[in-house]
mmCIF file of N, CA and C in Angstrom:
data_model
loop_
_atom_site.group_PDB
_atom_site.id
_atom_site.type_symbol
_atom_site.label_atom_id
_atom_site.label_comp_id
_atom_site.label_asym_id
_atom_site.label_seq_id
_atom_site.Cartn_x
_atom_site.Cartn_y
_atom_site.Cartn_z
ATOM 1 N N MET A 1 -31.091 -14.257 -5.476
ATOM 2 C CA MET A 1 -31.265 -13.227 -6.470
ATOM 3 C C MET A 1 -30.169 -12.181 -6.308
ATOM 4 N N THR A 2 -29.576 -11.799 -7.384
ATOM 5 C CA THR A 2 -28.590 -10.722 -7.378
ATOM 6 C C THR A 2 -29.317 -9.388 -7.485
ATOM 7 N N VAL A 3 -28.954 -8.449 -6.637
ATOM 8 C CA VAL A 3 -29.540 -7.116 -6.676
ATOM 9 C C VAL A 3 -28.992 -6.379 -7.898
ATOM 10 N N LYS A 4 -29.895 -5.791 -8.692
ATOM 11 C CA LYS A 4 -29.493 -4.988 -9.851
ATOM 12 C C LYS A 4 -29.340 -3.540 -9.382
ATOM 13 N N ALA A 5 -28.096 -3.075 -9.370
ATOM 14 C CA ALA A 5 -27.808 -1.743 -8.847
ATOM 15 C C ALA A 5 -27.478 -0.768 -9.967
ATOM 16 N N TYR A 6 -27.955 0.447 -9.802
ATOM 17 C CA TYR A 6 -27.596 1.550 -10.688
ATOM 18 C C TYR A 6 -26.751 2.509 -9.865
ATOM 19 N N LEU A 7 -25.581 2.865 -10.355
ATOM 20 C CA LEU A 7 -24.609 3.638 -9.588
ATOM 21 C C LEU A 7 -24.420 5.026 -10.191
ATOM 22 N N VAL A 8 -24.623 6.046 -9.369
ATOM 23 C CA VAL A 8 -24.424 7.428 -9.794
ATOM 24 C C VAL A 8 -23.258 7.989 -8.976
ATOM 25 N N GLU A 9 -22.096 8.038 -9.613
ATOM 26 C CA GLU A 9 -20.841 8.421 -8.940
ATOM 27 C C GLU A 9 -19.929 9.065 -9.973
ATOM 28 N N ASP A 10 -19.400 10.246 -9.662
ATOM 29 C CA ASP A 10 -18.593 10.949 -10.660
ATOM 30 C C ASP A 10 -17.116 10.578 -10.655
ATOM 31 N N SER A 11 -16.618 9.976 -9.606
ATOM 32 C CA SER A 11 -15.204 9.597 -9.572
ATOM 33 C C SER A 11 -15.007 8.231 -10.231
ATOM 34 N N PRO A 12 -14.244 8.165 -11.331
ATOM 35 C CA PRO A 12 -14.026 6.871 -11.997
ATOM 36 C C PRO A 12 -13.378 5.832 -11.081
ATOM 37 N N VAL A 13 -12.462 6.256 -10.235
ATOM 38 C CA VAL A 13 -11.783 5.319 -9.333
ATOM 39 C C VAL A 13 -12.761 4.756 -8.310
ATOM 40 N N ILE A 14 -13.550 5.621 -7.696
ATOM 41 C CA ILE A 14 -14.534 5.154 -6.711
ATOM 42 C C ILE A 14 -15.579 4.286 -7.392
ATOM 43 N N ARG A 15 -16.026 4.699 -8.574
ATOM 44 C CA ARG A 15 -17.028 3.921 -9.308
ATOM 45 C C ARG A 15 -16.510 2.516 -9.593
ATOM 46 N N GLU A 16 -15.289 2.418 -10.087
ATOM 47 C CA GLU A 16 -14.698 1.112 -10.392
ATOM 48 C C GLU A 16 -14.553 0.260 -9.128
ATOM 49 N N ASN A 17 -14.108 0.873 -8.047
ATOM 50 C CA ASN A 17 -13.972 0.138 -6.786
ATOM 51 C C ASN A 17 -15.322 -0.332 -6.256
ATOM 52 N N LEU A 18 -16.339 0.512 -6.375
ATOM 53 C CA LEU A 18 -17.668 0.127 -5.899
ATOM 54 C C LEU A 18 -18.267 -1.009 -6.717
ATOM 55 N N VAL A 19 -18.039 -0.997 -8.020
ATOM 56 C CA VAL A 19 -18.557 -2.083 -8.868
ATOM 57 C C VAL A 19 -18.012 -3.419 -8.378
ATOM 58 N N GLY A 20 -16.710 -3.496 -8.164
ATOM 59 C CA GLY A 20 -16.100 -4.731 -7.670
ATOM 60 C C GLY A 20 -16.536 -5.075 -6.265
ATOM 61 N N PHE A 21 -16.582 -4.078 -5.392
ATOM 62 C CA PHE A 21 -16.992 -4.288 -4.007
ATOM 63 C C PHE A 21 -18.416 -4.824 -3.934
ATOM 64 N N LEU A 22 -19.326 -4.198 -4.662
ATOM 65 C CA LEU A 22 -20.727 -4.626 -4.629
ATOM 66 C C LEU A 22 -20.887 -6.045 -5.159
ATOM 67 N N ALA A 23 -20.162 -6.386 -6.212
ATOM 68 C CA ALA A 23 -20.244 -7.743 -6.774
ATOM 69 C C ALA A 23 -19.673 -8.769 -5.806
ATOM 70 N N ASP A 24 -18.525 -8.469 -5.227
ATOM 71 C CA ASP A 24 -17.832 -9.432 -4.367
ATOM 72 C C ASP A 24 -18.462 -9.587 -2.992
ATOM 73 N N VAL A 25 -18.902 -8.484 -2.410
ATOM 74 C CA VAL A 25 -19.316 -8.497 -1.009
ATOM 75 C C VAL A 25 -20.833 -8.456 -0.832
ATOM 76 N N ALA A 26 -21.529 -7.774 -1.719
ATOM 77 C CA ALA A 26 -22.963 -7.546 -1.519
ATOM 78 C C ALA A 26 -23.850 -8.317 -2.487
ATOM 79 N N ASP A 27 -23.283 -9.139 -3.359
ATOM 80 C CA ASP A 27 -24.044 -9.863 -4.376
ATOM 81 C C ASP A 27 -24.962 -8.914 -5.145
ATOM 82 N N ALA A 28 -24.380 -7.779 -5.547
ATOM 83 C CA ALA A 28 -25.113 -6.791 -6.330
ATOM 84 C C ALA A 28 -24.364 -6.551 -7.634
ATOM 85 N N GLU A 29 -25.097 -6.579 -8.731
ATOM 86 C CA GLU A 29 -24.514 -6.327 -10.047
ATOM 87 C C GLU A 29 -24.840 -4.901 -10.465
ATOM 88 N N VAL A 30 -23.825 -4.119 -10.763
ATOM 89 C CA VAL A 30 -24.050 -2.770 -11.269
ATOM 90 C C VAL A 30 -24.417 -2.899 -12.747
ATOM 91 N N VAL A 31 -25.679 -2.607 -13.064
ATOM 92 C CA VAL A 31 -26.178 -2.774 -14.427
ATOM 93 C C VAL A 31 -25.860 -1.573 -15.309
ATOM 94 N N ALA A 32 -25.613 -0.424 -14.685
ATOM 95 C CA ALA A 32 -25.242 0.789 -15.416
ATOM 96 C C ALA A 32 -24.761 1.818 -14.402
ATOM 97 N N SER A 33 -24.123 2.864 -14.927
ATOM 98 C CA SER A 33 -23.664 3.929 -14.039
ATOM 99 C C SER A 33 -23.687 5.255 -14.780
ATOM 100 N N ALA A 34 -23.641 6.333 -14.000
ATOM 101 C CA ALA A 34 -23.619 7.683 -14.560
ATOM 102 C C ALA A 34 -22.721 8.549 -13.692
ATOM 103 N N SER A 35 -22.217 9.631 -14.292
ATOM 104 C CA SER A 35 -21.368 10.545 -13.529
ATOM 105 C C SER A 35 -21.970 11.943 -13.404
ATOM 106 N N THR A 36 -23.111 12.184 -14.076
ATOM 107 C CA THR A 36 -23.778 13.488 -13.989
ATOM 108 C C THR A 36 -25.263 13.288 -13.684
ATOM 109 N N GLU A 37 -25.883 14.352 -13.193
ATOM 110 C CA GLU A 37 -27.315 14.293 -12.890
ATOM 111 C C GLU A 37 -28.138 14.027 -14.149
ATOM 112 N N ASP A 38 -27.871 14.751 -15.229
ATOM 113 C CA ASP A 38 -28.648 14.579 -16.467
ATOM 114 C C ASP A 38 -28.539 13.160 -17.015
ATOM 115 N N GLU A 39 -27.330 12.639 -17.034
ATOM 116 C CA GLU A 39 -27.091 11.273 -17.513
ATOM 117 C C GLU A 39 -27.881 10.267 -16.667
ATOM 118 N N ALA A 40 -27.850 10.465 -15.358
ATOM 119 C CA ALA A 40 -28.545 9.548 -14.447
ATOM 120 C C ALA A 40 -30.057 9.612 -14.635
ATOM 121 N N VAL A 41 -30.590 10.818 -14.686
ATOM 122 C CA VAL A 41 -32.041 10.987 -14.823
ATOM 123 C C VAL A 41 -32.524 10.410 -16.151
ATOM 124 N N THR A 42 -31.778 10.643 -17.219
ATOM 125 C CA THR A 42 -32.143 10.092 -18.530
ATOM 126 C C THR A 42 -32.176 8.571 -18.482
ATOM 127 N N TRP A 43 -31.132 7.949 -17.920
ATOM 128 C CA TRP A 43 -31.086 6.487 -17.842
ATOM 129 C C TRP A 43 -32.252 5.957 -17.008
ATOM 130 N N LEU A 44 -32.514 6.584 -15.879
ATOM 131 C CA LEU A 44 -33.596 6.118 -15.000
ATOM 132 C C LEU A 44 -34.952 6.187 -15.699
ATOM 133 N N HIS A 45 -35.194 7.220 -16.481
ATOM 134 C CA HIS A 45 -36.468 7.337 -17.202
ATOM 135 C C HIS A 45 -36.581 6.304 -18.315
ATOM 136 N N MET A 46 -35.464 5.951 -18.930
ATOM 137 C CA MET A 46 -35.480 4.976 -20.027
ATOM 138 C C MET A 46 -35.462 3.527 -19.535
ATOM 139 N N HIS A 47 -35.095 3.308 -18.294
ATOM 140 C CA HIS A 47 -34.933 1.954 -17.754
ATOM 141 C C HIS A 47 -35.672 1.813 -16.424
ATOM 142 N N ARG A 48 -36.918 2.199 -16.392
ATOM 143 C CA ARG A 48 -37.686 2.241 -15.145
ATOM 144 C C ARG A 48 -37.706 0.920 -14.378
ATOM 145 N N ASN A 49 -37.684 -0.193 -15.081
ATOM 146 C CA ASN A 49 -37.813 -1.495 -14.414
ATOM 147 C C ASN A 49 -36.523 -2.305 -14.409
ATOM 148 N N ASP A 50 -35.411 -1.680 -14.742
ATOM 149 C CA ASP A 50 -34.155 -2.418 -14.899
ATOM 150 C C ASP A 50 -33.247 -2.364 -13.678
ATOM 151 N N TRP A 51 -33.755 -1.909 -12.544
ATOM 152 C CA TRP A 51 -32.921 -1.790 -11.348
ATOM 153 C C TRP A 51 -33.734 -2.065 -10.082
ATOM 154 N N ASP A 52 -33.010 -2.521 -9.059
ATOM 155 C CA ASP A 52 -33.609 -2.732 -7.735
ATOM 156 C C ASP A 52 -33.138 -1.674 -6.747
ATOM 157 N N LEU A 53 -31.913 -1.207 -6.943
ATOM 158 C CA LEU A 53 -31.279 -0.287 -6.001
ATOM 159 C C LEU A 53 -30.481 0.753 -6.775
ATOM 160 N N THR A 54 -30.750 2.024 -6.504
ATOM 161 C CA THR A 54 -29.939 3.099 -7.064
ATOM 162 C C THR A 54 -29.098 3.683 -5.943
ATOM 163 N N ILE A 55 -27.795 3.765 -6.186
ATOM 164 C CA ILE A 55 -26.843 4.290 -5.210
ATOM 165 C C ILE A 55 -26.333 5.617 -5.753
ATOM 166 N N VAL A 56 -26.543 6.691 -4.992
ATOM 167 C CA VAL A 56 -26.307 8.043 -5.486
ATOM 168 C C VAL A 56 -25.286 8.788 -4.625
ATOM 169 N N ASP A 57 -24.285 9.355 -5.275
ATOM 170 C CA ASP A 57 -23.393 10.312 -4.616
ATOM 171 C C ASP A 57 -24.064 11.682 -4.719
ATOM 172 N N LEU A 58 -23.897 12.530 -3.715
ATOM 173 C CA LEU A 58 -24.569 13.828 -3.736
ATOM 174 C C LEU A 58 -23.902 14.841 -4.654
ATOM 175 N N PHE A 59 -22.583 14.853 -4.680
ATOM 176 C CA PHE A 59 -21.868 15.860 -5.458
ATOM 177 C C PHE A 59 -21.295 15.226 -6.713
ATOM 178 N N LEU A 60 -21.771 15.694 -7.867
ATOM 179 C CA LEU A 60 -21.422 15.114 -9.163
ATOM 180 C C LEU A 60 -20.706 16.153 -10.023
ATOM 181 N N LYS A 61 -20.140 15.702 -11.131
ATOM 182 C CA LYS A 61 -19.439 16.628 -12.043
ATOM 183 C C LYS A 61 -20.373 17.735 -12.522
ATOM 184 N N ARG A 62 -21.567 17.353 -12.922
ATOM 185 C CA ARG A 62 -22.592 18.310 -13.326
ATOM 186 C C ARG A 62 -23.879 17.913 -12.629
ATOM 187 N N GLY A 63 -24.517 18.889 -11.997
ATOM 188 C CA GLY A 63 -25.728 18.607 -11.254
ATOM 189 C C GLY A 63 -25.387 18.021 -9.900
ATOM 190 N N ASN A 64 -26.396 17.405 -9.277
ATOM 191 C CA ASN A 64 -26.156 16.793 -7.973
ATOM 192 C C ASN A 64 -27.082 15.614 -7.752
ATOM 193 N N GLY A 65 -26.775 14.852 -6.730
ATOM 194 C CA GLY A 65 -27.534 13.651 -6.433
ATOM 195 C C GLY A 65 -28.945 13.916 -5.949
ATOM 196 N N LEU A 66 -29.196 15.104 -5.415
ATOM 197 C CA LEU A 66 -30.542 15.410 -4.938
ATOM 198 C C LEU A 66 -31.537 15.388 -6.098
ATOM 199 N N GLY A 67 -31.127 15.873 -7.262
ATOM 200 C CA GLY A 67 -31.982 15.816 -8.446
ATOM 201 C C GLY A 67 -32.237 14.393 -8.904
ATOM 202 N N VAL A 68 -31.239 13.533 -8.730
ATOM 203 C CA VAL A 68 -31.398 12.115 -9.086
ATOM 204 C C VAL A 68 -32.396 11.456 -8.144
ATOM 205 N N ILE A 69 -32.274 11.747 -6.852
ATOM 206 C CA ILE A 69 -33.220 11.191 -5.873
ATOM 207 C C ILE A 69 -34.635 11.622 -6.231
ATOM 208 N N HIS A 70 -34.801 12.897 -6.522
ATOM 209 C CA HIS A 70 -36.116 13.429 -6.879
ATOM 210 C C HIS A 70 -36.680 12.735 -8.122
ATOM 211 N N ALA A 71 -35.826 12.422 -9.077
ATOM 212 C CA ALA A 71 -36.262 11.752 -10.309
ATOM 213 C C ALA A 71 -36.746 10.328 -10.053
ATOM 214 N N CYS A 72 -36.388 9.758 -8.924
ATOM 215 C CA CYS A 72 -36.776 8.380 -8.589
ATOM 216 C C CYS A 72 -38.056 8.310 -7.759
ATOM 217 N N ARG A 73 -38.720 9.417 -7.540
ATOM 218 C CA ARG A 73 -39.848 9.438 -6.598
ATOM 219 C C ARG A 73 -41.021 8.558 -7.019
ATOM 220 N N ASN A 74 -41.199 8.299 -8.306
ATOM 221 C CA ASN A 74 -42.321 7.472 -8.771
ATOM 222 C C ASN A 74 -41.893 6.047 -9.089
ATOM 223 N N ARG A 75 -40.972 5.518 -8.307
ATOM 224 C CA ARG A 75 -40.448 4.174 -8.549
ATOM 225 C C ARG A 75 -41.387 3.109 -7.992
ATOM 226 N N ALA A 76 -41.141 1.865 -8.409
ATOM 227 C CA ALA A 76 -41.906 0.726 -7.895
ATOM 228 C C ALA A 76 -41.587 0.528 -6.413
ATOM 229 N N PRO A 77 -42.518 -0.057 -5.658
ATOM 230 C CA PRO A 77 -42.301 -0.226 -4.212
ATOM 231 C C PRO A 77 -41.035 -1.003 -3.850
ATOM 232 N N HIS A 78 -40.632 -1.967 -4.674
ATOM 233 C CA HIS A 78 -39.441 -2.757 -4.333
ATOM 234 C C HIS A 78 -38.139 -2.018 -4.654
ATOM 235 N N GLN A 79 -38.209 -0.965 -5.448
ATOM 236 C CA GLN A 79 -37.000 -0.234 -5.841
ATOM 237 C C GLN A 79 -36.600 0.748 -4.737
ATOM 238 N N LYS A 80 -35.329 0.701 -4.363
ATOM 239 C CA LYS A 80 -34.826 1.536 -3.279
ATOM 240 C C LYS A 80 -33.752 2.477 -3.796
ATOM 241 N N VAL A 81 -33.672 3.641 -3.168
ATOM 242 C CA VAL A 81 -32.671 4.643 -3.511
ATOM 243 C C VAL A 81 -31.899 4.983 -2.243
ATOM 244 N N VAL A 82 -30.576 4.879 -2.323
ATOM 245 C CA VAL A 82 -29.744 5.221 -1.177
ATOM 246 C C VAL A 82 -28.673 6.219 -1.598
ATOM 247 N N VAL A 83 -28.248 7.010 -0.639
ATOM 248 C CA VAL A 83 -27.162 7.958 -0.853
ATOM 249 C C VAL A 83 -25.899 7.355 -0.262
ATOM 250 N N LEU A 84 -24.802 7.469 -1.002
ATOM 251 C CA LEU A 84 -23.478 7.066 -0.521
ATOM 252 C C LEU A 84 -22.573 8.270 -0.754
ATOM 253 N N SER A 85 -22.261 8.991 0.329
ATOM 254 C CA SER A 85 -21.570 10.267 0.185
ATOM 255 C C SER A 85 -20.584 10.501 1.318
ATOM 256 N N ASN A 86 -19.578 11.307 1.046
ATOM 257 C CA ASN A 86 -18.655 11.747 2.094
ATOM 258 C C ASN A 86 -19.245 12.890 2.908
ATOM 259 N N TYR A 87 -20.356 13.442 2.467
ATOM 260 C CA TYR A 87 -20.978 14.581 3.136
ATOM 261 C C TYR A 87 -22.185 14.124 3.943
ATOM 262 N N ALA A 88 -21.920 13.336 4.958
ATOM 263 C CA ALA A 88 -22.986 12.711 5.738
ATOM 264 C C ALA A 88 -23.384 13.578 6.926
ATOM 265 N N THR A 89 -23.724 14.822 6.648
ATOM 266 C CA THR A 89 -24.175 15.706 7.718
ATOM 267 C C THR A 89 -25.646 15.428 8.018
ATOM 268 N N ALA A 90 -26.086 15.855 9.188
ATOM 269 C CA ALA A 90 -27.494 15.660 9.561
ATOM 270 C C ALA A 90 -28.407 16.361 8.556
ATOM 271 N N ASP A 91 -28.014 17.548 8.099
ATOM 272 C CA ASP A 91 -28.815 18.298 7.134
ATOM 273 C C ASP A 91 -28.927 17.556 5.801
ATOM 274 N N MET A 92 -27.818 17.016 5.317
ATOM 275 C CA MET A 92 -27.842 16.281 4.042
ATOM 276 C C MET A 92 -28.659 14.997 4.163
ATOM 277 N N ARG A 93 -28.531 14.310 5.288
ATOM 278 C CA ARG A 93 -29.330 13.096 5.505
ATOM 279 C C ARG A 93 -30.820 13.436 5.472
ATOM 280 N N GLN A 94 -31.193 14.498 6.193
ATOM 281 C CA GLN A 94 -32.601 14.893 6.260
ATOM 282 C C GLN A 94 -33.116 15.334 4.887
ATOM 283 N N ARG A 95 -32.341 16.133 4.193
ATOM 284 C CA ARG A 95 -32.763 16.616 2.870
ATOM 285 C C ARG A 95 -32.946 15.454 1.891
ATOM 286 N N SER A 96 -32.017 14.501 1.936
ATOM 287 C CA SER A 96 -32.102 13.330 1.053
ATOM 288 C C SER A 96 -33.355 12.520 1.347
ATOM 289 N N GLU A 97 -33.634 12.307 2.630
ATOM 290 C CA GLU A 97 -34.835 11.551 3.008
ATOM 291 C C GLU A 97 -36.100 12.290 2.604
ATOM 292 N N GLN A 98 -36.113 13.616 2.742
ATOM 293 C CA GLN A 98 -37.283 14.403 2.344
ATOM 294 C C GLN A 98 -37.565 14.268 0.850
ATOM 295 N N LEU A 99 -36.517 14.116 0.052
ATOM 296 C CA LEU A 99 -36.682 13.965 -1.399
ATOM 297 C C LEU A 99 -37.009 12.538 -1.810
ATOM 298 N N GLY A 100 -36.906 11.585 -0.864
ATOM 299 C CA GLY A 100 -37.299 10.220 -1.174
ATOM 300 C C GLY A 100 -36.234 9.157 -1.036
ATOM 301 N N ALA A 101 -35.045 9.504 -0.542
ATOM 302 C CA ALA A 101 -34.018 8.477 -0.328
ATOM 303 C C ALA A 101 -34.471 7.542 0.791
ATOM 304 N N ASP A 102 -34.226 6.255 0.607
ATOM 305 C CA ASP A 102 -34.604 5.263 1.611
ATOM 306 C C ASP A 102 -33.553 5.120 2.703
ATOM 307 N N ALA A 103 -32.307 5.455 2.386
ATOM 308 C CA ALA A 103 -31.227 5.352 3.368
ATOM 309 C C ALA A 103 -30.074 6.248 2.932
ATOM 310 N N PHE A 104 -29.171 6.515 3.871
ATOM 311 C CA PHE A 104 -28.018 7.381 3.622
ATOM 312 C C PHE A 104 -26.818 6.753 4.306
ATOM 313 N N PHE A 105 -25.737 6.551 3.551
ATOM 314 C CA PHE A 105 -24.538 5.929 4.102
ATOM 315 C C PHE A 105 -23.327 6.823 3.869
ATOM 316 N N ASP A 106 -22.496 6.929 4.895
ATOM 317 C CA ASP A 106 -21.244 7.671 4.802
ATOM 318 C C ASP A 106 -20.246 6.822 4.023
ATOM 319 N N LYS A 107 -19.753 7.362 2.919
ATOM 320 C CA LYS A 107 -18.854 6.626 2.027
ATOM 321 C C LYS A 107 -17.589 6.159 2.746
ATOM 322 N N SER A 108 -17.132 6.916 3.731
ATOM 323 C CA SER A 108 -15.869 6.595 4.395
ATOM 324 C C SER A 108 -16.039 5.709 5.623
ATOM 325 N N ALA A 109 -17.280 5.505 6.091
ATOM 326 C CA ALA A 109 -17.436 4.787 7.362
ATOM 327 C C ALA A 109 -18.575 3.776 7.413
ATOM 328 N N GLU A 110 -19.446 3.742 6.415
ATOM 329 C CA GLU A 110 -20.649 2.914 6.539
ATOM 330 C C GLU A 110 -20.850 1.942 5.381
ATOM 331 N N LEU A 111 -19.766 1.417 4.818
ATOM 332 C CA LEU A 111 -19.910 0.448 3.727
ATOM 333 C C LEU A 111 -20.514 -0.864 4.211
ATOM 334 N N ASP A 112 -20.238 -1.261 5.448
ATOM 335 C CA ASP A 112 -20.862 -2.471 5.994
ATOM 336 C C ASP A 112 -22.380 -2.321 6.052
ATOM 337 N N GLN A 113 -22.847 -1.137 6.398
ATOM 338 C CA GLN A 113 -24.284 -0.886 6.437
ATOM 339 C C GLN A 113 -24.882 -0.924 5.032
ATOM 340 N N LEU A 114 -24.129 -0.471 4.045
ATOM 341 C CA LEU A 114 -24.593 -0.563 2.655
ATOM 342 C C LEU A 114 -24.742 -2.020 2.239
ATOM 343 N N VAL A 115 -23.791 -2.853 2.608
ATOM 344 C CA VAL A 115 -23.877 -4.290 2.303
ATOM 345 C C VAL A 115 -25.112 -4.887 2.966
ATOM 346 N N ALA A 116 -25.345 -4.540 4.227
ATOM 347 C CA ALA A 116 -26.526 -5.039 4.940
ATOM 348 C C ALA A 116 -27.805 -4.567 4.251
ATOM 349 N N TYR A 117 -27.803 -3.352 3.743
ATOM 350 C CA TYR A 117 -28.972 -2.835 3.040
ATOM 351 C C TYR A 117 -29.207 -3.598 1.738
ATOM 352 N N CYS A 118 -28.133 -3.938 1.035
ATOM 353 C CA CYS A 118 -28.263 -4.762 -0.181
ATOM 354 C C CYS A 118 -28.902 -6.107 0.161
ATOM 355 N N ASP A 119 -28.510 -6.689 1.282
ATOM 356 C CA ASP A 119 -29.117 -7.945 1.731
ATOM 357 C C ASP A 119 -30.607 -7.761 1.993
ATOM 358 N N LEU A 120 -30.967 -6.640 2.600
ATOM 359 C CA LEU A 120 -32.371 -6.334 2.882
ATOM 360 C C LEU A 120 -33.165 -6.193 1.583
ATOM 361 N N VAL A 121 -32.611 -5.503 0.607
ATOM 362 C CA VAL A 121 -33.276 -5.339 -0.695
ATOM 363 C C VAL A 121 -33.464 -6.699 -1.354
ATOM 364 N N ARG A 122 -32.437 -7.519 -1.313
ATOM 365 C CA ARG A 122 -32.507 -8.852 -1.913
ATOM 366 C C ARG A 122 -33.589 -9.691 -1.246
ATOM 367 N N SER A 123 -33.629 -9.695 0.073
ATOM 368 C CA SER A 123 -34.599 -10.540 0.783
ATOM 369 C C SER A 123 -36.031 -10.032 0.618
ATOM 370 N N SER A 124 -36.211 -8.728 0.486
ATOM 371 C CA SER A 124 -37.571 -8.206 0.334
ATOM 372 C C SER A 124 -38.083 -8.334 -1.092
ATOM 373 N N HIS A 125 -37.169 -8.477 -2.047
ATOM 374 C CA HIS A 125 -37.569 -8.567 -3.455
ATOM 375 C C HIS A 125 -37.521 -9.999 -3.977
ATOM 376 N N GLY A 126 -36.680 -10.817 -3.346
ATOM 377 C CA GLY A 126 -36.482 -12.179 -3.843
ATOM 378 C C GLY A 126 -37.557 -13.086 -3.403
#
């Protein structure tokens, strides 16, 4: 089973690179993406069952990823939300988890862990 991923990332270059990376390395298909909090929250409310994994950057063009995480709190048990950010401080990790993130990955150092997490999502849902 291919993991259906929703990507919330404001940098077009990073977003494009992640789409290819996730498809090639993690067997995850990015079904949609957003660059702002409002755009992400709207899509998530309109497509409640269309994703397995939401990947959220914390700092966006408008709004922030914490609001996106909060918007996912009433998701199905198999749906997971992870943060992928350059701001991987202990405080940000804790705050993200308190709002409902299932995992937090440092964008510059933990992409292998993100791939492993995609495998975990696939095996628990497939």
